[in-house]
């Protein structure tokens, strides 16, 4: 039998999330950026670390281990043996190999055999700013196998181009890309970063029922000139959390997620502004200030309103 889900704070009912993505000992990327915010929003989160590194790859030195597909499946078998596979959500982020991604597909099937209503939120982490973080061989696996089984997809600008095979340069291009991704599978798509006129535009699209046009929206935020890591991981976790509270209002969920993310970035900048002695901040100074932003994660103040398209 499935375990009883505990009551949470602020959400209609608590969920159980299996989060499979990267982990760093120091700093906030991958699961370190996702687990705490989801817990703040009332979820029980079970993390599986696709990699365990000392720190993120923006530092001069990185040490650690990489989990392979066989090891991932062994963990799933252990959970299954103890009747612990009843999850409401699956969240995936950075995955470094085709074999691991193929195992993720087996995990989706296994979890949906236990809970057919499982919501799969996929952040297809492949690259950014025109560059790949992963081997390009992952792109067709995401496009042909992963996207069709996802419930919500949260690519950045570069990743949306890779998944659709089209250039995305304008808001209209992004909206068309969302429609193309809907046709492949997911009912909810959020392109998390589209640079236009020195601003960043978040573009979202939600097919609420088959055969009807999607509800589409945008949120415009300032483009910051510092480079932060973990922002996409945090954004996707927040979208999962707020979409649980507002399942039929992706625009509202995105508005709250963006507001929390921007508040975290504001707190991060304010913190390193106090301490920095050099004009340019060092890598460790740009680590997200998640703990210091607990109030903004729990109850964000909307400062970047959604615009319906």
mmCIF file of C-alpha atoms in Angstrom:
data_model
loop_
_atom_site.group_PDB
_atom_site.id
_atom_site.type_symbol
_atom_site.label_atom_id
_atom_site.label_comp_id
_atom_site.label_asym_id
_atom_site.label_seq_id
_atom_site.Cartn_x
_atom_site.Cartn_y
_atom_site.Cartn_z
ATOM 1 C CA UNK A 1 0.000 0.000 0.000
ATOM 2 C CA UNK A 2 1.072 3.577 -0.666
ATOM 3 C CA UNK A 3 2.217 5.503 2.411
ATOM 4 C CA UNK A 4 -0.078 8.145 3.850
ATOM 5 C CA UNK A 5 0.882 11.625 2.658
ATOM 6 C CA UNK A 6 1.419 14.096 5.472
ATOM 7 C CA UNK A 7 -0.219 17.495 5.695
ATOM 8 C CA UNK A 8 1.973 20.395 4.559
ATOM 9 C CA UNK A 9 2.185 24.141 5.019
ATOM 10 C CA UNK A 10 0.359 26.197 2.442
ATOM 11 C CA UNK A 11 -0.271 23.527 -0.174
ATOM 12 C CA UNK A 12 -3.507 21.533 -0.624
ATOM 13 C CA UNK A 13 -1.792 18.206 0.076
ATOM 14 C CA UNK A 14 1.803 17.172 0.568
ATOM 15 C CA UNK A 15 3.598 15.468 -2.291
ATOM 16 C CA UNK A 16 6.529 13.094 -2.436
ATOM 17 C CA UNK A 17 9.184 14.024 -4.956
ATOM 18 C CA UNK A 18 11.954 11.802 -6.297
ATOM 19 C CA UNK A 19 14.604 14.256 -7.469
ATOM 20 C CA UNK A 20 17.376 12.898 -9.694
ATOM 21 C CA UNK A 21 20.058 15.453 -10.512
ATOM 22 C CA UNK A 22 23.533 16.620 -9.592
ATOM 23 C CA UNK A 23 24.865 17.323 -6.093
ATOM 24 C CA UNK A 24 27.711 19.474 -4.832
ATOM 25 C CA UNK A 25 29.214 19.397 -1.358
ATOM 26 C CA UNK A 26 29.684 23.173 -1.454
ATOM 27 C CA UNK A 27 27.238 25.560 -3.082
ATOM 28 C CA UNK A 28 23.741 25.351 -4.460
ATOM 29 C CA UNK A 29 23.206 23.618 -7.788
ATOM 30 C CA UNK A 30 21.202 20.545 -8.755
ATOM 31 C CA UNK A 31 19.644 18.818 -5.772
ATOM 32 C CA UNK A 32 21.276 21.343 -3.419
ATOM 33 C CA UNK A 33 19.247 24.058 -5.187
ATOM 34 C CA UNK A 34 16.037 22.031 -5.452
ATOM 35 C CA UNK A 35 15.511 19.990 -2.293
ATOM 36 C CA UNK A 36 15.427 22.758 0.312
ATOM 37 C CA UNK A 37 12.954 25.013 -1.584
ATOM 38 C CA UNK A 38 10.637 22.062 -2.172
ATOM 39 C CA UNK A 39 10.778 21.139 1.495
ATOM 40 C CA UNK A 40 9.967 24.751 2.393
ATOM 41 C CA UNK A 41 6.899 24.413 0.132
ATOM 42 C CA UNK A 42 5.764 21.326 2.011
ATOM 43 C CA UNK A 43 7.113 18.407 0.010
ATOM 44 C CA UNK A 44 8.916 15.307 1.145
ATOM 45 C CA UNK A 45 11.883 15.007 -1.218
ATOM 46 C CA UNK A 46 14.032 11.943 -1.818
ATOM 47 C CA UNK A 47 17.194 12.979 -3.715
ATOM 48 C CA UNK A 48 19.289 10.734 -5.929
ATOM 49 C CA UNK A 49 22.548 12.388 -6.975
ATOM 50 C CA UNK A 50 23.478 11.789 -10.606
ATOM 51 C CA UNK A 51 26.922 13.147 -9.716
ATOM 52 C CA UNK A 52 28.522 14.067 -6.406
ATOM 53 C CA UNK A 53 31.120 16.770 -6.825
ATOM 54 C CA UNK A 54 33.105 18.873 -4.384
ATOM 55 C CA UNK A 55 31.733 22.027 -6.035
ATOM 56 C CA UNK A 56 30.267 23.075 -9.373
ATOM 57 C CA UNK A 57 32.354 23.133 -12.538
ATOM 58 C CA UNK A 58 32.810 26.902 -12.497
ATOM 59 C CA UNK A 59 35.600 26.442 -9.960
ATOM 60 C CA UNK A 60 39.201 25.768 -10.998
ATOM 61 C CA UNK A 61 39.163 22.245 -9.523
ATOM 62 C CA UNK A 62 36.351 19.691 -9.293
ATOM 63 C CA UNK A 63 36.585 16.282 -7.602
ATOM 64 C CA UNK A 64 33.921 13.664 -7.132
ATOM 65 C CA UNK A 65 31.998 10.688 -8.433
ATOM 66 C CA UNK A 66 29.497 9.985 -11.196
ATOM 67 C CA UNK A 67 26.547 7.601 -10.745
ATOM 68 C CA UNK A 68 25.919 5.251 -13.672
ATOM 69 C CA UNK A 69 22.650 3.772 -14.895
ATOM 70 C CA UNK A 70 23.187 0.415 -13.202
ATOM 71 C CA UNK A 71 23.779 2.112 -9.847
ATOM 72 C CA UNK A 72 20.669 4.248 -10.310
ATOM 73 C CA UNK A 73 18.567 1.191 -11.007
ATOM 74 C CA UNK A 74 19.954 -0.568 -7.921
ATOM 75 C CA UNK A 75 18.647 2.323 -5.809
ATOM 76 C CA UNK A 76 15.228 2.039 -7.451
ATOM 77 C CA UNK A 77 15.185 -1.701 -6.757
ATOM 78 C CA UNK A 78 16.002 -1.045 -3.102
ATOM 79 C CA UNK A 79 13.135 1.432 -2.817
ATOM 80 C CA UNK A 80 10.786 -1.003 -4.555
ATOM 81 C CA UNK A 81 11.761 -3.868 -2.244
ATOM 82 C CA UNK A 82 10.650 -1.776 0.712
ATOM 83 C CA UNK A 83 7.448 -0.485 -0.927
ATOM 84 C CA UNK A 84 8.832 3.055 -1.104
ATOM 85 C CA UNK A 85 8.147 3.899 -4.746
ATOM 86 C CA UNK A 86 4.904 5.816 -4.355
ATOM 87 C CA UNK A 87 5.820 9.296 -5.549
ATOM 88 C CA UNK A 88 3.557 12.107 -6.700
ATOM 89 C CA UNK A 89 6.360 13.764 -8.683
ATOM 90 C CA UNK A 90 9.568 12.882 -10.458
ATOM 91 C CA UNK A 91 12.037 15.727 -11.015
ATOM 92 C CA UNK A 92 15.119 15.329 -13.200
ATOM 93 C CA UNK A 93 17.940 17.747 -13.938
ATOM 94 C CA UNK A 94 21.563 17.266 -14.986
ATOM 95 C CA UNK A 95 22.218 13.856 -16.541
ATOM 96 C CA UNK A 96 25.590 13.266 -18.121
ATOM 97 C CA UNK A 97 25.256 10.145 -20.269
ATOM 98 C CA UNK A 98 22.883 8.443 -22.674
ATOM 99 C CA UNK A 99 22.875 5.247 -20.602
ATOM 100 C CA UNK A 100 21.825 7.148 -17.465
ATOM 101 C CA UNK A 101 19.100 8.968 -19.411
ATOM 102 C CA UNK A 102 17.824 5.651 -20.777
ATOM 103 C CA UNK A 103 17.618 4.392 -17.191
ATOM 104 C CA UNK A 104 15.586 7.492 -16.283
ATOM 105 C CA UNK A 105 13.011 6.311 -18.817
ATOM 106 C CA UNK A 106 12.843 2.972 -16.996
ATOM 107 C CA UNK A 107 12.362 4.886 -13.733
ATOM 108 C CA UNK A 108 9.440 6.831 -15.240
ATOM 109 C CA UNK A 109 7.783 3.580 -16.319
ATOM 110 C CA UNK A 110 8.371 1.982 -12.924
ATOM 111 C CA UNK A 111 7.007 4.945 -10.962
ATOM 112 C CA UNK A 112 3.939 5.194 -13.196
ATOM 113 C CA UNK A 113 3.242 1.504 -12.686
ATOM 114 C CA UNK A 114 2.872 2.391 -8.997
ATOM 115 C CA UNK A 115 1.181 5.779 -9.473
ATOM 116 C CA UNK A 116 -0.313 6.296 -12.962
ATOM 117 C CA UNK A 117 -0.890 9.957 -12.093
ATOM 118 C CA UNK A 118 2.805 10.651 -11.494
ATOM 119 C CA UNK A 119 3.802 14.143 -12.618
ATOM 120 C CA UNK A 120 7.176 14.159 -14.353
ATOM 121 C CA UNK A 121 8.907 17.554 -14.344
ATOM 122 C CA UNK A 122 11.920 17.505 -16.655
ATOM 123 C CA UNK A 123 14.618 20.144 -16.797
ATOM 124 C CA UNK A 124 16.507 18.994 -19.924
ATOM 125 C CA UNK A 125 19.909 20.284 -18.831
ATOM 126 C CA UNK A 126 22.072 20.289 -21.954
ATOM 127 C CA UNK A 127 23.760 23.686 -22.163
ATOM 128 C CA UNK A 128 23.358 27.445 -22.306
ATOM 129 C CA UNK A 129 24.594 30.476 -24.244
ATOM 130 C CA UNK A 130 25.153 28.356 -27.353
ATOM 131 C CA UNK A 131 27.360 25.781 -25.635
ATOM 132 C CA UNK A 132 26.728 22.198 -24.537
ATOM 133 C CA UNK A 133 27.309 21.019 -20.965
ATOM 134 C CA UNK A 134 26.735 17.434 -22.078
ATOM 135 C CA UNK A 135 27.497 15.262 -25.062
ATOM 136 C CA UNK A 136 25.295 16.196 -28.063
ATOM 137 C CA UNK A 137 24.231 12.547 -28.298
ATOM 138 C CA UNK A 138 21.792 13.218 -25.454
ATOM 139 C CA UNK A 139 19.733 15.605 -27.603
ATOM 140 C CA UNK A 140 17.912 12.975 -29.712
ATOM 141 C CA UNK A 141 17.209 10.880 -26.609
ATOM 142 C CA UNK A 142 15.614 13.873 -24.905
ATOM 143 C CA UNK A 143 13.733 14.850 -28.054
ATOM 144 C CA UNK A 144 12.462 11.428 -29.077
ATOM 145 C CA UNK A 145 12.050 9.578 -25.784
ATOM 146 C CA UNK A 146 12.072 11.866 -22.742
ATOM 147 C CA UNK A 147 9.956 14.804 -23.930
ATOM 148 C CA UNK A 148 7.011 12.532 -24.870
ATOM 149 C CA UNK A 149 6.722 11.185 -21.300
ATOM 150 C CA UNK A 150 7.223 14.502 -19.467
ATOM 151 C CA UNK A 151 4.329 16.377 -17.870
ATOM 152 C CA UNK A 152 6.204 19.681 -17.579
ATOM 153 C CA UNK A 153 9.285 20.726 -19.511
ATOM 154 C CA UNK A 154 11.530 23.640 -18.444
ATOM 155 C CA UNK A 155 14.245 24.231 -21.064
ATOM 156 C CA UNK A 156 16.266 27.399 -21.294
ATOM 157 C CA UNK A 157 16.577 29.232 -24.612
ATOM 158 C CA UNK A 158 19.435 27.063 -25.943
ATOM 159 C CA UNK A 159 17.808 23.805 -24.850
ATOM 160 C CA UNK A 160 14.455 24.744 -26.415
ATOM 161 C CA UNK A 161 16.261 25.313 -29.706
ATOM 162 C CA UNK A 162 17.935 21.905 -29.471
ATOM 163 C CA UNK A 163 14.664 20.125 -28.669
ATOM 164 C CA UNK A 164 12.673 21.783 -31.452
ATOM 165 C CA UNK A 165 15.401 22.066 -34.073
ATOM 166 C CA UNK A 166 14.514 25.715 -34.728
ATOM 167 C CA UNK A 167 15.993 29.120 -34.035
ATOM 168 C CA UNK A 168 14.279 31.054 -31.252
ATOM 169 C CA UNK A 169 15.031 34.761 -31.466
ATOM 170 C CA UNK A 170 11.723 36.432 -30.674
ATOM 171 C CA UNK A 171 8.795 36.027 -28.335
ATOM 172 C CA UNK A 172 6.730 34.688 -31.245
ATOM 173 C CA UNK A 173 9.433 32.084 -31.978
ATOM 174 C CA UNK A 174 9.320 30.966 -28.343
ATOM 175 C CA UNK A 175 5.538 30.613 -28.367
ATOM 176 C CA UNK A 176 5.708 28.506 -31.530
ATOM 177 C CA UNK A 177 8.421 26.371 -29.951
ATOM 178 C CA UNK A 178 6.146 25.764 -26.971
ATOM 179 C CA UNK A 179 3.388 24.570 -29.297
ATOM 180 C CA UNK A 180 5.832 22.209 -31.019
ATOM 181 C CA UNK A 181 6.880 20.788 -27.645
ATOM 182 C CA UNK A 182 3.228 20.364 -26.614
ATOM 183 C CA UNK A 183 2.705 18.291 -29.748
ATOM 184 C CA UNK A 184 5.533 16.017 -28.632
ATOM 185 C CA UNK A 185 4.026 15.353 -25.203
ATOM 186 C CA UNK A 186 4.159 17.737 -22.227
ATOM 187 C CA UNK A 187 1.070 19.792 -21.409
ATOM 188 C CA UNK A 188 3.156 22.426 -19.594
ATOM 189 C CA UNK A 189 6.203 24.131 -21.079
ATOM 190 C CA UNK A 190 8.201 26.996 -19.623
ATOM 191 C CA UNK A 191 11.158 28.424 -21.555
ATOM 192 C CA UNK A 192 13.002 29.908 -18.632
ATOM 193 C CA UNK A 193 15.334 32.422 -20.267
ATOM 194 C CA UNK A 194 14.942 34.196 -23.603
ATOM 195 C CA UNK A 195 17.243 37.224 -23.991
ATOM 196 C CA UNK A 196 15.467 40.142 -25.711
ATOM 197 C CA UNK A 197 16.556 43.804 -25.600
ATOM 198 C CA UNK A 198 18.920 43.322 -22.649
ATOM 199 C CA UNK A 199 16.106 41.750 -20.625
ATOM 200 C CA UNK A 200 15.190 38.112 -19.973
ATOM 201 C CA UNK A 201 11.758 36.851 -20.928
ATOM 202 C CA UNK A 202 10.211 33.750 -19.404
ATOM 203 C CA UNK A 203 7.695 32.247 -21.835
ATOM 204 C CA UNK A 204 5.117 29.718 -20.667
ATOM 205 C CA UNK A 205 2.415 27.645 -22.301
ATOM 206 C CA UNK A 206 -0.211 25.310 -20.862
ATOM 207 C CA UNK A 207 -2.550 22.996 -22.745
ATOM 208 C CA UNK A 208 -5.387 22.637 -20.249
ATOM 209 C CA UNK A 209 -7.420 20.234 -22.365
ATOM 210 C CA UNK A 210 -6.767 18.379 -25.600
ATOM 211 C CA UNK A 211 -7.957 20.054 -28.735
ATOM 212 C CA UNK A 212 -7.904 23.544 -27.236
ATOM 213 C CA UNK A 213 -5.350 26.291 -27.811
ATOM 214 C CA UNK A 214 -2.758 26.600 -25.048
ATOM 215 C CA UNK A 215 -2.884 29.367 -22.477
ATOM 216 C CA UNK A 216 0.318 31.331 -23.041
ATOM 217 C CA UNK A 217 2.076 34.026 -21.064
ATOM 218 C CA UNK A 218 5.345 35.850 -20.493
ATOM 219 C CA UNK A 219 7.223 37.396 -17.591
ATOM 220 C CA UNK A 220 9.965 39.967 -18.212
ATOM 221 C CA UNK A 221 12.831 40.347 -15.742
ATOM 222 C CA UNK A 222 16.078 42.347 -15.819
ATOM 223 C CA UNK A 223 19.130 40.624 -17.221
ATOM 224 C CA UNK A 224 21.824 40.557 -14.566
ATOM 225 C CA UNK A 225 25.448 40.821 -15.615
ATOM 226 C CA UNK A 226 26.837 38.362 -13.107
ATOM 227 C CA UNK A 227 26.903 34.640 -13.869
ATOM 228 C CA UNK A 228 25.067 32.504 -11.326
ATOM 229 C CA UNK A 229 24.896 28.714 -11.213
ATOM 230 C CA UNK A 230 21.878 26.716 -10.047
ATOM 231 C CA UNK A 231 19.269 29.228 -11.177
ATOM 232 C CA UNK A 232 17.654 26.829 -13.642
ATOM 233 C CA UNK A 233 17.597 24.057 -11.036
ATOM 234 C CA UNK A 234 15.965 26.380 -8.521
ATOM 235 C CA UNK A 235 13.465 27.709 -11.061
ATOM 236 C CA UNK A 236 12.319 24.217 -12.061
ATOM 237 C CA UNK A 237 11.907 23.139 -8.421
ATOM 238 C CA UNK A 238 9.825 26.236 -7.700
ATOM 239 C CA UNK A 239 7.688 25.633 -10.782
ATOM 240 C CA UNK A 240 7.013 22.106 -9.561
ATOM 241 C CA UNK A 241 6.126 23.349 -6.094
ATOM 242 C CA UNK A 242 3.824 26.194 -7.088
ATOM 243 C CA UNK A 243 2.207 24.177 -9.888
ATOM 244 C CA UNK A 244 1.115 21.722 -7.238
ATOM 245 C CA UNK A 245 -0.790 24.494 -5.499
ATOM 246 C CA UNK A 246 -2.085 26.002 -8.756
ATOM 247 C CA UNK A 247 -2.396 23.005 -11.106
ATOM 248 C CA UNK A 248 -4.616 24.864 -13.572
ATOM 249 C CA UNK A 249 -2.737 28.165 -13.422
ATOM 250 C CA UNK A 250 0.771 27.705 -14.779
ATOM 251 C CA UNK A 251 1.000 31.464 -15.225
ATOM 252 C CA UNK A 252 0.403 32.027 -11.498
ATOM 253 C CA UNK A 253 2.881 29.291 -10.587
ATOM 254 C CA UNK A 254 5.500 30.826 -12.881
ATOM 255 C CA UNK A 255 4.877 34.310 -11.483
ATOM 256 C CA UNK A 256 5.567 33.055 -7.953
ATOM 257 C CA UNK A 257 8.567 30.991 -9.036
ATOM 258 C CA UNK A 258 10.128 33.931 -10.878
ATOM 259 C CA UNK A 259 9.492 36.230 -7.910
ATOM 260 C CA UNK A 260 11.260 33.838 -5.523
ATOM 261 C CA UNK A 261 14.190 33.342 -7.900
ATOM 262 C CA UNK A 262 14.673 37.065 -8.409
ATOM 263 C CA UNK A 263 14.544 37.626 -4.643
ATOM 264 C CA UNK A 264 17.235 34.968 -4.132
ATOM 265 C CA UNK A 265 19.432 36.652 -6.744
ATOM 266 C CA UNK A 266 18.851 40.045 -5.121
ATOM 267 C CA UNK A 267 19.894 38.629 -1.734
ATOM 268 C CA UNK A 268 22.942 36.985 -3.294
ATOM 269 C CA UNK A 269 24.078 40.224 -4.909
ATOM 270 C CA UNK A 270 23.452 42.212 -1.736
ATOM 271 C CA UNK A 271 25.512 39.752 0.285
ATOM 272 C CA UNK A 272 28.571 39.815 -1.958
ATOM 273 C CA UNK A 273 28.287 43.585 -2.389
ATOM 274 C CA UNK A 274 28.900 43.907 1.351
ATOM 275 C CA UNK A 275 31.979 41.716 1.366
ATOM 276 C CA UNK A 276 33.712 42.136 -1.957
ATOM 277 C CA UNK A 277 37.004 43.991 -2.193
ATOM 278 C CA UNK A 278 37.500 43.588 -5.947
ATOM 279 C CA UNK A 279 35.376 44.958 -8.814
ATOM 280 C CA UNK A 280 34.419 41.451 -9.990
ATOM 281 C CA UNK A 281 32.990 38.917 -7.504
ATOM 282 C CA UNK A 282 34.777 35.619 -7.054
ATOM 283 C CA UNK A 283 33.067 32.330 -7.879
ATOM 284 C CA UNK A 284 32.259 31.438 -4.269
ATOM 285 C CA UNK A 285 30.649 34.846 -3.725
ATOM 286 C CA UNK A 286 28.056 34.075 -6.424
ATOM 287 C CA UNK A 287 26.729 30.933 -4.751
ATOM 288 C CA UNK A 288 22.962 31.331 -4.297
ATOM 289 C CA UNK A 289 21.889 32.543 -0.865
ATOM 290 C CA UNK A 290 19.095 30.009 -0.421
ATOM 291 C CA UNK A 291 19.150 29.755 3.352
ATOM 292 C CA UNK A 292 19.105 33.524 3.719
ATOM 293 C CA UNK A 293 16.064 33.646 1.390
ATOM 294 C CA UNK A 294 13.769 31.251 3.222
ATOM 295 C CA UNK A 295 10.987 33.830 3.591
ATOM 296 C CA UNK A 296 11.109 34.717 -0.101
ATOM 297 C CA UNK A 297 10.928 31.035 -1.024
ATOM 298 C CA UNK A 298 7.937 30.413 1.209
ATOM 299 C CA UNK A 299 5.979 33.615 0.527
ATOM 300 C CA UNK A 300 7.320 35.512 -2.484
ATOM 301 C CA UNK A 301 6.297 39.092 -3.148
ATOM 302 C CA UNK A 302 5.263 39.413 -6.790
ATOM 303 C CA UNK A 303 7.365 42.140 -8.373
ATOM 304 C CA UNK A 304 7.432 40.793 -11.930
ATOM 305 C CA UNK A 305 3.807 40.306 -13.009
ATOM 306 C CA UNK A 306 2.742 37.802 -15.619
ATOM 307 C CA UNK A 307 1.400 39.055 -18.952
ATOM 308 C CA UNK A 308 -1.111 36.891 -20.770
ATOM 309 C CA UNK A 309 -0.476 36.558 -24.495
#
